[in-house]
Coordinates of C-alpha atoms in Angstrom, one line a residue:
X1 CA 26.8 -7.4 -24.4
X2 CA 24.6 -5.3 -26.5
X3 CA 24.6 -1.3 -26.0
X4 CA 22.9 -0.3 -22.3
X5 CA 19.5 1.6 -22.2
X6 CA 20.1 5.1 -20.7
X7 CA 16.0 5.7 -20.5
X8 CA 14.8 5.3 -16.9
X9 CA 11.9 2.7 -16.1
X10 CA 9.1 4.7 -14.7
X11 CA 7.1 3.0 -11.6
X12 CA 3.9 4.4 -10.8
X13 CA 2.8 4.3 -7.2
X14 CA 5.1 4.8 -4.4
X15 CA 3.2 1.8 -1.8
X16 CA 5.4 -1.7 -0.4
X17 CA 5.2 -2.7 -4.7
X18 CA 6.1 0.4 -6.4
X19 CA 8.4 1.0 -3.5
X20 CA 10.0 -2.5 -4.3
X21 CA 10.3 -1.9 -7.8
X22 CA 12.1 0.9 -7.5
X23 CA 14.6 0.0 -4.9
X24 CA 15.7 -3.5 -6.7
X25 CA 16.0 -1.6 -10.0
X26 CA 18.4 1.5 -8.2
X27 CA 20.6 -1.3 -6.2
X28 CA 21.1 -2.9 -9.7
X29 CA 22.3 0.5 -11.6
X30 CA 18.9 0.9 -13.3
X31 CA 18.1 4.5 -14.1
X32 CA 14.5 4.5 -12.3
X33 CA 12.4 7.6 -11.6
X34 CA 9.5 6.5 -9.0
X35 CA 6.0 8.7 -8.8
X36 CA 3.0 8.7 -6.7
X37 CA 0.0 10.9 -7.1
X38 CA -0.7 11.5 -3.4
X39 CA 1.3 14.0 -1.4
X40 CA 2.9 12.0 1.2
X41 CA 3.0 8.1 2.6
X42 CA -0.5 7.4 3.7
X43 CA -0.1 6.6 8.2
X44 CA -2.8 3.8 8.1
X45 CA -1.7 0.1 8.9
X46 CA -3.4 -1.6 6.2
X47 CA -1.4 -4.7 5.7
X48 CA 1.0 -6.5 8.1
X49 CA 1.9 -9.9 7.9
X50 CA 5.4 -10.1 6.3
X51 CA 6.3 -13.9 5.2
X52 CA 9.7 -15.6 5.3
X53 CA 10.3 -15.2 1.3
X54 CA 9.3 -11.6 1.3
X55 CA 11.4 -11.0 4.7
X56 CA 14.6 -12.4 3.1
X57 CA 13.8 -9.9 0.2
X58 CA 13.8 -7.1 2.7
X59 CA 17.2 -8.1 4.0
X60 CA 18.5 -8.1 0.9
X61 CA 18.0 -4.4 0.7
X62 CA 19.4 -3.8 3.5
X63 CA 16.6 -4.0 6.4
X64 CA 18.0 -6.4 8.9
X65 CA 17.8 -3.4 11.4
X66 CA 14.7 -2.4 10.8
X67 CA 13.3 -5.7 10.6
X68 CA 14.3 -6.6 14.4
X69 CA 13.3 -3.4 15.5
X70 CA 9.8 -3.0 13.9
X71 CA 8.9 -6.9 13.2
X72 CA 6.8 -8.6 15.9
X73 CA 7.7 -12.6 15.4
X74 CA 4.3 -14.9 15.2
X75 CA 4.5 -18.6 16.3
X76 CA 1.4 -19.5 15.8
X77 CA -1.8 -19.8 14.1
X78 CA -4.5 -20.8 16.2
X79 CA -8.1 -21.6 14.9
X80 CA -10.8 -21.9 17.3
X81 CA -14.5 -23.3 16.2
X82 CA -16.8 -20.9 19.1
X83 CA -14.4 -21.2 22.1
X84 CA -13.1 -24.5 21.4
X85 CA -9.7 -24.8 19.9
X86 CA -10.0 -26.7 16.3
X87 CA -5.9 -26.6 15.7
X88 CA -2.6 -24.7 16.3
X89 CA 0.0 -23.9 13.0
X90 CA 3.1 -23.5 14.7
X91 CA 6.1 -22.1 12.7
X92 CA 9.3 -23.0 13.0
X93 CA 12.6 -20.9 12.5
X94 CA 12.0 -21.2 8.3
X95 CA 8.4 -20.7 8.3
X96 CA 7.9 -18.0 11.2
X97 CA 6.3 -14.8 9.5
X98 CA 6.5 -11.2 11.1
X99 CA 4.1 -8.4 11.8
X100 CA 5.3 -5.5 10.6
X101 CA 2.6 -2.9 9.2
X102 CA 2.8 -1.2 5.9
X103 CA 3.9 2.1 7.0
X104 CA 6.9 0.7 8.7
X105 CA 7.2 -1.8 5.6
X106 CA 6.9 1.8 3.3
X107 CA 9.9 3.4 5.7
X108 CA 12.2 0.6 5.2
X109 CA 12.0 0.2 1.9
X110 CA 12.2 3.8 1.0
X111 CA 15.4 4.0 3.2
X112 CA 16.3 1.0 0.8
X113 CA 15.3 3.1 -2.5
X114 CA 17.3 5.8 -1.1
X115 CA 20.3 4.4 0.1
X116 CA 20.5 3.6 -3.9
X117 CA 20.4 7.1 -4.8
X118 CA 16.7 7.2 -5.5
X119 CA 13.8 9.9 -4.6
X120 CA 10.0 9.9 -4.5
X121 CA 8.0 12.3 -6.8
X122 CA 5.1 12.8 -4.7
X123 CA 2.2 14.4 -6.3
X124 CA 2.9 13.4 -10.0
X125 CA 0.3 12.0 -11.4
X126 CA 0.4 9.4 -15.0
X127 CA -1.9 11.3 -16.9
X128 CA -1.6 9.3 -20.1
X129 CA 1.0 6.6 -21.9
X130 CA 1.5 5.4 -25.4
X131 CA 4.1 3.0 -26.5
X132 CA 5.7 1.0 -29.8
X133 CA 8.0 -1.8 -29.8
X134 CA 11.1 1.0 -28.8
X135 CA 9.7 3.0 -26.1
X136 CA 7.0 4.1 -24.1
X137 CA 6.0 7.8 -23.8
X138 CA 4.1 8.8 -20.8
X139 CA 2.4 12.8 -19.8
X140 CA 3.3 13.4 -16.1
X141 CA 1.3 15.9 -14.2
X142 CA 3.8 18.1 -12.0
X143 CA 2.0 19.1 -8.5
X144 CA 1.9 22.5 -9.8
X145 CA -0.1 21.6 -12.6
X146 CA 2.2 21.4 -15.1
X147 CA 2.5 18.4 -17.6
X148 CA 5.2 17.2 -19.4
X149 CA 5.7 14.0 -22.3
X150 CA 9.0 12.3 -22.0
X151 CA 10.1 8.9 -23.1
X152 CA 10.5 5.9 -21.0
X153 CA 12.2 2.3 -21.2
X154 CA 9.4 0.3 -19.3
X155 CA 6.8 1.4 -17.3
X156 CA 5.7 -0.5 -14.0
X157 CA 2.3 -0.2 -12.4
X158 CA 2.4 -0.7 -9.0
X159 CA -0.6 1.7 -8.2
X160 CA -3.2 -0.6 -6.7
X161 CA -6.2 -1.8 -7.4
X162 CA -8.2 1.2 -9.4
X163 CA -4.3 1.4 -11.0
X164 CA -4.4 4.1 -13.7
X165 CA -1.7 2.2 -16.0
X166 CA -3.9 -1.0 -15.8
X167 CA -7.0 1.4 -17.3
X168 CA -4.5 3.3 -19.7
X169 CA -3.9 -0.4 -20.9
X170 CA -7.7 -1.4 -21.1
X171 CA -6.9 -4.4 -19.8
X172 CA -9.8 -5.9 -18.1
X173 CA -9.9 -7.0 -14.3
X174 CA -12.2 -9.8 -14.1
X175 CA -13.4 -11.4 -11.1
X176 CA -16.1 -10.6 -8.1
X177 CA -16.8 -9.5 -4.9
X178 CA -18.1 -11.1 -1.9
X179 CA -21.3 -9.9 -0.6
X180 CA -20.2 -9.6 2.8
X181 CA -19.1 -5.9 4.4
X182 CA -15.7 -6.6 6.3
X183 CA -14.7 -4.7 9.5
X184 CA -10.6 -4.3 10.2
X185 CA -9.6 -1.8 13.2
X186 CA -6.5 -1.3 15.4
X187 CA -7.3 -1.3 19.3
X188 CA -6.3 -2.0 22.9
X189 CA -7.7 -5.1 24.1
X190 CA -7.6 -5.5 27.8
X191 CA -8.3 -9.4 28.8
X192 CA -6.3 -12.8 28.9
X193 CA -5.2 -13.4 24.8
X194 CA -1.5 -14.4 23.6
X195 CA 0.5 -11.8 22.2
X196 CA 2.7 -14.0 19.9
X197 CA 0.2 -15.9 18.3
X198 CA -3.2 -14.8 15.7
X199 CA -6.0 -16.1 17.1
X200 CA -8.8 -17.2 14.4
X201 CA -12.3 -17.9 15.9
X202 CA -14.7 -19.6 13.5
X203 CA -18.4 -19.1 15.3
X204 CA -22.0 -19.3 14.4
X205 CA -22.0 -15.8 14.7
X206 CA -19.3 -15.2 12.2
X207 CA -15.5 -14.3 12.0
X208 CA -13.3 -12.8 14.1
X209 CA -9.3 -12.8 14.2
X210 CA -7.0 -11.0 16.5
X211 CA -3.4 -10.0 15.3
X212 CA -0.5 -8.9 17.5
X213 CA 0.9 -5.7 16.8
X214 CA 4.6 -4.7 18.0
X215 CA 3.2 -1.7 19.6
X216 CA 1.2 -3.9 22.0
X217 CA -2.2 -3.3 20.2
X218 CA -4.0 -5.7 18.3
X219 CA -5.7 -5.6 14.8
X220 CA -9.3 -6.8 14.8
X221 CA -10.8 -8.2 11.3
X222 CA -14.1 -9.2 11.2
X223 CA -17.5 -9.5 9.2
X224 CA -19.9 -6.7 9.2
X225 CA -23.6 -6.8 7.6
X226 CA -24.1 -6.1 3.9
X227 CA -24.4 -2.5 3.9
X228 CA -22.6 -1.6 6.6
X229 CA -20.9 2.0 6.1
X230 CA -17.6 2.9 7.6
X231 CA -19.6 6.1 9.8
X232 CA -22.2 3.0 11.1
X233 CA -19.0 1.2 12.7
X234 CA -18.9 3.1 16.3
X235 CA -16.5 1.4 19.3
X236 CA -19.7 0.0 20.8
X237 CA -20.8 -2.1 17.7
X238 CA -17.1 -3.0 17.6
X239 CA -17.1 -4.2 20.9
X240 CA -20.4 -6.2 20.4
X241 CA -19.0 -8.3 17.3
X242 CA -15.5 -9.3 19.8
X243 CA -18.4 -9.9 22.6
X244 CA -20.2 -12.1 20.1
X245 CA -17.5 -13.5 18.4
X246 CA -14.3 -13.8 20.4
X247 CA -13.3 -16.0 23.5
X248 CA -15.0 -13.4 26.1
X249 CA -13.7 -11.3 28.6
X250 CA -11.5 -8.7 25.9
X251 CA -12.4 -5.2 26.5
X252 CA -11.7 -2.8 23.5
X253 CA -10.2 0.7 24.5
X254 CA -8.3 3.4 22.0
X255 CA -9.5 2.6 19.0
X256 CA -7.0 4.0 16.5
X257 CA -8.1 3.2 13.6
X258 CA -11.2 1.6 11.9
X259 CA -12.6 0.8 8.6
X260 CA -14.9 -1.4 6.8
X261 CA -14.3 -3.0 2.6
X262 CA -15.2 -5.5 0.4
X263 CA -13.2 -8.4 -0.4
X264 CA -13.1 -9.4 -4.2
X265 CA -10.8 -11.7 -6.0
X266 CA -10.0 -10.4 -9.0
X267 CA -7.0 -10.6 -11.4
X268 CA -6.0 -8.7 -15.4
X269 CA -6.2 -10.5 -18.1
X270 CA -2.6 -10.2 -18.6
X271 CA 0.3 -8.8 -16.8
X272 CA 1.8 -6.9 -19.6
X273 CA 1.7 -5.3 -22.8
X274 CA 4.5 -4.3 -24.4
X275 CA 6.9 -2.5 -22.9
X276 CA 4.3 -1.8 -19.7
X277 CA 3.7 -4.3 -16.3
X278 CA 1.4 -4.8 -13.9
X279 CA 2.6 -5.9 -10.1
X280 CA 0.7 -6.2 -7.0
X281 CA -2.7 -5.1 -6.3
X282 CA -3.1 -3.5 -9.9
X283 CA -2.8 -6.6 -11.3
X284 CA -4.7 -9.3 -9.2
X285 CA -6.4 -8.5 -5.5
X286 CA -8.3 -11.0 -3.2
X287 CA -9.1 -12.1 0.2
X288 CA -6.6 -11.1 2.7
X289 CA -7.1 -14.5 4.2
X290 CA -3.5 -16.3 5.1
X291 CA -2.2 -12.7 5.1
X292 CA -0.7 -13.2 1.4
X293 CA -1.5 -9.8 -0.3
X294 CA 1.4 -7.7 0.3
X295 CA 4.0 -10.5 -0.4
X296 CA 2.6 -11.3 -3.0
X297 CA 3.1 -8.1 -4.5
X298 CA 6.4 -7.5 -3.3
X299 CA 7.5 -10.4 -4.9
X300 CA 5.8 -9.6 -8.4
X301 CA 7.9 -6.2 -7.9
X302 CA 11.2 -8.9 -7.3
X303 CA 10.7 -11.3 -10.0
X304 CA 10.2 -8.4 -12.6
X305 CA 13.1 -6.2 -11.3
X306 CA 15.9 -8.5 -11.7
X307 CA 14.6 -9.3 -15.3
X308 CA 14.3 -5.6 -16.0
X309 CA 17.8 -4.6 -14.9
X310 CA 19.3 -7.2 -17.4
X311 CA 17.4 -6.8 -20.1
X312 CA 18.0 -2.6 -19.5
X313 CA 21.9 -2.6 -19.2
X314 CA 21.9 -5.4 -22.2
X315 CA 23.4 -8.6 -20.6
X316 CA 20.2 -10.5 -21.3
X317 CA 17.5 -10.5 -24.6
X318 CA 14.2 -9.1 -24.1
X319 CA 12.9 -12.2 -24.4
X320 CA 13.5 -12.7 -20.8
X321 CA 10.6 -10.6 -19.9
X322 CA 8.0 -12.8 -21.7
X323 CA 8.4 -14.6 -18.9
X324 CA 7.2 -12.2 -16.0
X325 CA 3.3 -12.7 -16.8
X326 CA 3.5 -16.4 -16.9
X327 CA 5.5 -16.7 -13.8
X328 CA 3.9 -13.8 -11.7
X329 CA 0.1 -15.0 -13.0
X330 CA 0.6 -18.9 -11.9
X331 CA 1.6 -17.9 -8.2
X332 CA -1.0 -15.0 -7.9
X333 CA -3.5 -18.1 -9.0
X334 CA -2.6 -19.8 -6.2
X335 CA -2.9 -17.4 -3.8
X336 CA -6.4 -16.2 -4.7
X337 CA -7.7 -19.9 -4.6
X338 CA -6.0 -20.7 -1.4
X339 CA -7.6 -17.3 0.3
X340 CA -11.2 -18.0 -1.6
X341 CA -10.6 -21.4 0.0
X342 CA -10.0 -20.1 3.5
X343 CA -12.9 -17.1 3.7
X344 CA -15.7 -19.5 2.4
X345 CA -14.3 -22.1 5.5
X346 CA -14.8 -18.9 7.5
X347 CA -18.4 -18.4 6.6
X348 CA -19.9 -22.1 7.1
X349 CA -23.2 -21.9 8.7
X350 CA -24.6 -25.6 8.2
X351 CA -23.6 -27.6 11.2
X352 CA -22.0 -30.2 9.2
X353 CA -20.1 -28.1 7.1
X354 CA -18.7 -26.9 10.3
X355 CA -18.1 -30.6 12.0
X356 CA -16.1 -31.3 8.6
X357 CA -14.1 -28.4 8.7
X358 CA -12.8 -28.8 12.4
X359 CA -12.4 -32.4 11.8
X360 CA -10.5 -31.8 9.1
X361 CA -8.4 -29.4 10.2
X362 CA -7.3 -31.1 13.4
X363 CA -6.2 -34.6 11.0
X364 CA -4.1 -31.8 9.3
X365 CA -2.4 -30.9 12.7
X366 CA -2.1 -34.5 13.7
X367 CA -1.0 -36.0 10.5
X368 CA 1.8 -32.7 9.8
X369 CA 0.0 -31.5 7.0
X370 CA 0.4 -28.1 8.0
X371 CA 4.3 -28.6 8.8
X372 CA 4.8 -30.0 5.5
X373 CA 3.0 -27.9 3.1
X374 CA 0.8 -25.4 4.4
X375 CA 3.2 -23.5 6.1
X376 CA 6.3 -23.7 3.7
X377 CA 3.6 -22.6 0.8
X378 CA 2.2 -19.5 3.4
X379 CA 6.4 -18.5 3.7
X380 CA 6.8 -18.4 0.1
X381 CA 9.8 -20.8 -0.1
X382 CA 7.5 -23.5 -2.4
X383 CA 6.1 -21.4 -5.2
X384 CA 7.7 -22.4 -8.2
X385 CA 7.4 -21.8 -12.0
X386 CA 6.5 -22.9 -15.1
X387 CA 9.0 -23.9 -17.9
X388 CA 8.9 -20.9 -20.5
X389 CA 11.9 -18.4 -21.1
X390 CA 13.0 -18.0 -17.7
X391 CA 13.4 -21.5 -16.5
X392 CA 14.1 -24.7 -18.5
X393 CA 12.4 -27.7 -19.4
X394 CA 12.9 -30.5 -16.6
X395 CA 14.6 -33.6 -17.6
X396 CA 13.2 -36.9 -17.4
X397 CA 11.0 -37.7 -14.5
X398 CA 12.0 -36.9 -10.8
X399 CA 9.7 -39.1 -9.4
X400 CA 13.0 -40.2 -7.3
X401 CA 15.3 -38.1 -7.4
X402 CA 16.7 -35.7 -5.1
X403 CA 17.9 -32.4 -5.5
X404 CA 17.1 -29.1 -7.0
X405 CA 14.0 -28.8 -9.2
X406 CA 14.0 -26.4 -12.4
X407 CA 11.4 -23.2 -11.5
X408 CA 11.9 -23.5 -7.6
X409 CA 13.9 -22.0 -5.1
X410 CA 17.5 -22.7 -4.2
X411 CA 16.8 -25.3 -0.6
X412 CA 19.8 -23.5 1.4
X413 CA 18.8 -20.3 2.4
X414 CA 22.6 -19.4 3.6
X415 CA 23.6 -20.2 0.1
X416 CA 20.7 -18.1 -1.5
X417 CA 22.3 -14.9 0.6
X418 CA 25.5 -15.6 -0.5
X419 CA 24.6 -15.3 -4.5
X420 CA 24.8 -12.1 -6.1
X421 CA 21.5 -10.4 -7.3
X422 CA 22.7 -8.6 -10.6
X423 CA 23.7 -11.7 -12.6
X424 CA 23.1 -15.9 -12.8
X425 CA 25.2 -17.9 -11.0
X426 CA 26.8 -21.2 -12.3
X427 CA 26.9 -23.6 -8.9
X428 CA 29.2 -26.3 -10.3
X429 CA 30.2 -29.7 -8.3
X430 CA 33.7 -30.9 -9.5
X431 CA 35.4 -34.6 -9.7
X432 CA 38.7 -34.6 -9.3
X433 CA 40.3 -34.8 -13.1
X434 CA 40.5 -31.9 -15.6
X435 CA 38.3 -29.0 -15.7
X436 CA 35.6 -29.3 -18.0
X437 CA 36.6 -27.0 -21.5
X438 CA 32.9 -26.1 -21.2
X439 CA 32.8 -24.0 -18.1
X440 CA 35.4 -22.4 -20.4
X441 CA 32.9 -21.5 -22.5
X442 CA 30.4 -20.6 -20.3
X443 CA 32.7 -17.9 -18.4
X444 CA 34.3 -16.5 -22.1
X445 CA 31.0 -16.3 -24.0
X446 CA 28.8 -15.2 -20.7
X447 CA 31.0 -13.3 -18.5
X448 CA 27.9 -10.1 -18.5
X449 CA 25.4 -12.8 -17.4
X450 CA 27.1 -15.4 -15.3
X451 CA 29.5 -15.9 -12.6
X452 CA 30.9 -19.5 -12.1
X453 CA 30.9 -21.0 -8.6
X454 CA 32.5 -24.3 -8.5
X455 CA 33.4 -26.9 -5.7
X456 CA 34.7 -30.5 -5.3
X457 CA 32.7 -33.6 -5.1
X458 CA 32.3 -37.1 -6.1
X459 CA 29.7 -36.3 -8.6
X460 CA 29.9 -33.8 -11.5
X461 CA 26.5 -31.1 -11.8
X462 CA 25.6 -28.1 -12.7
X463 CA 22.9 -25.9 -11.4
X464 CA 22.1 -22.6 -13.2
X465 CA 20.6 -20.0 -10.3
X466 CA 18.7 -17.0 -11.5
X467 CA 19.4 -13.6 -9.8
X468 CA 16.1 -13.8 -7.7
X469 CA 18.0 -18.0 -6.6
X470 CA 15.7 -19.8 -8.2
X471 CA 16.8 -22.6 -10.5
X472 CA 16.8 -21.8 -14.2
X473 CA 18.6 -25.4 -15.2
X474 CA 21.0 -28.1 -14.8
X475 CA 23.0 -30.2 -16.3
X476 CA 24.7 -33.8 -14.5
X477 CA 27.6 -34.0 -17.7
X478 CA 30.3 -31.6 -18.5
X479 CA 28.7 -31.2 -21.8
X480 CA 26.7 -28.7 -20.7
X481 CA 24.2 -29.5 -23.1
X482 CA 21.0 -27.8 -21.1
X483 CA 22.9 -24.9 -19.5
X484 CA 24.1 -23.4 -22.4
X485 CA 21.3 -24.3 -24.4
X486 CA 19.5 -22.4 -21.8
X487 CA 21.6 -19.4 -21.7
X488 CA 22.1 -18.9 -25.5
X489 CA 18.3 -18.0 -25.3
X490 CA 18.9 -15.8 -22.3
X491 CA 21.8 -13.6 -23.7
X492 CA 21.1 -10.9 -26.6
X493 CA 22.2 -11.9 -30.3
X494 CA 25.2 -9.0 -30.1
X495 CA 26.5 -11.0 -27.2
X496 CA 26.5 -14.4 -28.5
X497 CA 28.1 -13.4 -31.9
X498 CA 30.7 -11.9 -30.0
X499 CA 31.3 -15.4 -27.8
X500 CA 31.7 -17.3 -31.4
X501 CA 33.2 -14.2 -32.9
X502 CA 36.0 -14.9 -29.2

């Protein structure tokens, strides 16, 4: 093990990524010191569909509690073209997202970042950073006005889209905007509509969905006219567009909340430089379409944490971090094209554009496309990742075989929360016969890095699980050829002369 970083990690911004960030880093011993330039958590919902994936990183903090209190269960997605029903996405007990909104999302995890010994700086504002290859230095402004230069391990960016550490970086963030003006607002709606389900209906007059919210209200999203300004939306032009656009018969009352935006789908050029990240909005923002946005941020803030914390305490090279871009940048791909995807199938206006669509999307039903690969993919549990430092090279073709796959997610979730979340974890299958001298190896020269699970079976394997349970590599012969190949780039030089040195 090579000597510990006693620098914190600054994280700028103090919403669900920063907030993430933070927390994972505390629960792991990281020295972290978490800052926000506004003077308190803001009350407005914002988002509030939490997926499966991000859910089960919740829990792992701690949030069971909250969770059952504050989550609102959906079972089902159903699209409507007018009034008539197109399709229903029903989720099952693996794929069944909640709706919890970000404020609750914020409280939970800032009990979580707490419980760790953390605090929120509210009102410090990143007024500048610098780096080289050993540190960053970054000028805080105190809310009495006072700035100060100190010196920090890594910096984090988890401050949104206009993310000061993204412009500090000049890093660009390429993309557009759609023309359209969208409308989102939290109401009362009086009138015959399933609480348990969202209810998308796809008309000639445009958009409208209706979300379940725990409190008994319902979020309305919708699109407005191009130049629509938030003081133009009033209640009555709100009720017109559900009139227009929704099944009939819903009566808005107590509107709590409205707003209109633009949508763009944009992303940085890169996710990183140096010893400075980008995570969430601040690095790649689109439509909120399939209800990805927050999720995916979270679980930027999770992927880069784990890496962090053992790069920080020394247990693991700094290579490891190459590794966060490339990962991070391949899912946030996916997510913008599948939500461009979805809003453009939103906006059809040529009648057979339309007839394709629904007929499409009722063969998906019917056929169990959805089951199969829409809604795992919407629950996070089939993102994977690319070969690079962070997950090995795949052996031979696997065009049938069974199993886990290198760069995706350990199948059991009861296993996954089981697995400790500060170190790898070697899940090793045993024939009866004498224990491989390799696993020897494995536990003398990597005891910082890895913990050795083994069982009995018929067959022997190996399966390397990174701290976030995703499969880093595997090896079917006690040679160990792959794992330790694998892990001799993982752990830092000091470490592996002292294994030979052993």
């Amino acid at each position: 093990m090579s000597t510990p970083d006693t620098r914190p990690v600054l994280v700028v911004g103090a919403g669900p990524v920063g907030l993430t960030a933070a927390a994972e880093l505390a629960r792991r011993g990281t020295p972290v010191r978490l800052i926000d330039r506004t003077d308190a958590p803001s009350p407005l919902t914002k988002a509030l569909m939490v997926w499966p994936r991000t859910l089960e990183v919740f829990r792992g903090l701690g949030a069971d509690d909250y969770i059952d209190k504050h989550g609102l269960p959906v079972h089902s997605f159903r699209y409507n073209s007018g009034t008539d029903p197109i399709c229903d996405i029903v989720f099952g007990d693996r794929t069944r997202p909640m709706v919890i909104i970000q404020p609750d999302v914020e409280e939970l995890l800032r009990e979580a970042f707490t419980r760790a010994g953390g605090r929120i700086e509210w009102e410090t504002e990143l007024i500048r950073l610098s780096q080289d290859p050993d540190g960053v230095l970054a000028t805080l402004r105190a809310p009495d006005g006072t700035e100060t230069t100190e010196e920090y391990a890594y910096v984090v960016g988890g401050d949104g889209a206009s993310s000061t550490v993204r412009k500090a970086l000049g890093i660009e963030f390429r993309g557009a905007t759609y023309p359209n003006v969208f409308i989102l607002a939290d109401t009362e709606i009086d009138g015959d509509l399933q609480r348990d389900a969202v209810h998308y209906y796809c008309t000639e007059n445009g958009i409208m969905v209706l979300i379940p919210l725990y409190n008994g209200r319902f979020r309305v999203f919708t699109a407005g006219p191009p130049g629509l300004r938030g003081e133009d939306l009033t209640e009555e032009l709100l009720q017109d567009f559900v009139d227009k656009r929704g099944p009939g018969g819903l009566k808005l009352y107590d509107v709590s909340w409205k707003t209109t935006f633009a949508i763009h789908a944009r992303h940085a050029e890169r996710f990183r430089a140096g010893r400075v990240f980008l995570a969430g909005d601040a690095a790649h923002i689109h439509s909120p379409a399939g209800g990805q946005g927050l999720n995916t941020g979270v679980t930027d803030a999770h992927n880069l944490a784990w890496k962090l914390a053992l790069v920080h305490r020394g247990a693991a090279a700094p290579e490891l971090l190459d590794s966060y871009g490339s990962e991070r940048a391949a899912v946030a791909q996916g997510v913008v094209k599948q939500a461009e995807v979805q809003t453009k199938a939103w906006m059809l206006s040529k009648r057979w554009q339309i007839q394709l669509r629904d007929v499409s999307a009722r063969m998906a039903e019917r056929s169990g496309v959805f089951d199969r690969f829409y809604s795992p993919w919407l629950a996070g549990l089939t993102n994977h990742y690319p070969a690079g430092p962070a997950v090995d090279e795949e052996q031979g073709r696997r065009l049938r075989r069974t199993g886990p796959r290198n760069g995706h997610l350990v199948a059991d979730a009861a296993l996954r929360a089981s697995l400790p979340v500060d170190r790898y974890t070697l899940l090793v299958t045993l024939p009866s016969g004498p224990r491989p001298p390799r696993l020897a190896e494995v536990e003398k020269s990597y005891d910082e890095l890895v913990t050795v699970r083994t069982k009995p079976g018929r067959r022997f394997s190996a399966v390397l699980v990174r701290p976030d349970h995703y499969v880093a590599a595997q090896d079917h012969a006690p040679e160990l050829t792959r794992v330790l190949g694998h892990l001799a780039t993982l752990a830092p030089a000091a470490l592996i002369e002292e294994g030979h040195s052993a």
